[in-house]
XYZ file of C-alpha atoms in Angstrom:
121
model
C -2.976 -4.823 -29.673
C -4.141 -4.706 -26.068
C -7.013 -2.524 -24.998
C -7.199 -1.248 -21.444
C -10.063 0.723 -19.942
C -9.995 2.496 -16.601
C -12.931 3.224 -14.340
C -13.624 4.317 -10.789
C -12.330 7.854 -10.601
C -14.224 10.637 -8.902
C -14.252 13.345 -6.266
C -13.433 12.496 -2.668
C -12.495 14.410 0.449
C -9.035 14.189 1.928
C -8.705 11.043 4.008
C -11.231 9.196 1.882
C -10.884 6.192 -0.381
C -11.419 5.268 -4.013
C -10.882 2.090 -6.004
C -9.792 2.247 -9.609
C -10.280 -0.627 -12.017
C -8.561 -1.397 -15.292
C -10.008 -4.034 -17.602
C -7.616 -5.441 -20.203
C -8.365 -7.348 -23.407
C -5.357 -9.635 -22.904
C -2.943 -10.653 -20.189
C 0.512 -9.077 -20.581
C 3.634 -9.432 -18.444
C 3.041 -6.361 -16.331
C 0.414 -3.686 -15.797
C 0.810 -0.390 -14.057
C -0.858 2.770 -12.864
C 0.518 6.181 -13.683
C -0.849 9.627 -12.881
C -0.489 13.093 -14.300
C -1.378 16.301 -12.526
C -1.823 19.575 -14.419
C 1.503 21.020 -15.457
C 3.431 17.962 -14.317
C 4.939 14.957 -16.015
C 3.278 11.588 -15.942
C 4.597 9.673 -12.937
C 4.656 6.042 -11.913
C 2.296 5.014 -9.115
C 2.271 1.220 -8.920
C 2.676 -1.926 -11.010
C 1.936 -5.622 -10.781
C 3.060 -8.668 -12.750
C 0.347 -11.008 -13.946
C 2.050 -14.317 -13.307
C 3.687 -13.855 -9.924
C 1.647 -10.939 -8.645
C 4.799 -9.053 -7.720
C 3.996 -5.469 -6.796
C 5.893 -2.203 -7.028
C 5.015 1.224 -5.606
C 6.330 4.726 -5.684
C 7.361 5.903 -2.220
C 4.644 8.522 -1.888
C 1.823 5.946 -1.991
C 3.354 3.077 -0.020
C 1.122 2.117 2.874
C -1.860 3.958 1.374
C -2.407 2.378 -2.049
C -2.733 -1.302 -2.859
C -2.494 -2.757 -6.354
C -4.056 -6.119 -7.137
C -5.313 -8.163 -10.065
C -7.966 -10.698 -10.932
C -6.544 -13.194 -13.402
C -9.898 -14.598 -14.424
C -11.324 -11.173 -15.240
C -8.004 -9.787 -16.582
C -8.654 -6.762 -14.429
C -6.291 -4.733 -12.303
C -7.284 -2.637 -9.307
C -5.835 0.226 -7.328
C -7.280 0.655 -3.865
C -6.458 4.160 -2.692
C -6.875 4.977 0.993
C -5.995 8.032 3.066
C -6.143 10.162 -0.053
C -4.442 13.546 -0.039
C -5.026 16.622 -2.210
C -1.644 15.968 -3.829
C -3.023 12.682 -5.162
C -5.275 14.693 -7.479
C -4.471 13.747 -11.068
C -5.630 11.857 -14.095
C -4.821 8.204 -13.449
C -3.802 6.024 -16.375
C -3.679 2.282 -16.711
C -0.854 0.847 -18.806
C 0.251 -2.585 -19.964
C 3.471 -4.036 -21.288
C 4.709 -7.333 -22.722
C 8.244 -6.418 -21.788
C 9.791 -8.997 -19.473
C 11.616 -6.230 -17.638
C 9.927 -4.484 -14.728
C 9.887 -0.804 -15.563
C 8.548 2.163 -13.661
C 8.703 4.744 -16.431
C 6.029 5.576 -18.951
C 8.066 4.781 -22.100
C 8.307 1.203 -20.882
C 4.609 0.571 -21.481
C 3.117 -0.009 -24.927
C -0.593 0.183 -24.215
C -2.484 2.918 -22.433
C -6.003 3.717 -21.369
C -7.702 7.082 -21.718
C -7.370 7.941 -18.052
C -9.773 8.609 -15.201
C -9.865 11.758 -13.095
C -9.260 11.557 -9.364
C -9.868 14.740 -7.402
C -9.170 14.972 -3.679
C -10.558 18.034 -1.939
C -9.017 19.465 1.205
């Protein structure tokens, strides 16, 4: 069992920045960020592999969001810049031991409780 805990959400104006953190109890193969807005399905945002640090992003956040990890702290980060109102959602941290890089929610076994990000216009 892997426990993951998100932090760092909040309210920010459009164009602003936030950094999310996700602390894990163990190092898995891959960790990712997903988000879910009201009335919408949970969608993939970004992912990173622990060993090689390979990163993956959904198109809508490329160039604005940066995912990174700290191996020593077993913590993953999501730096979010140039935030837009459409980025408003609950952001979830997820982890998987699967050796396949997946960008869909069913591919991740362990989930955090989520942290709210609200971007005002």
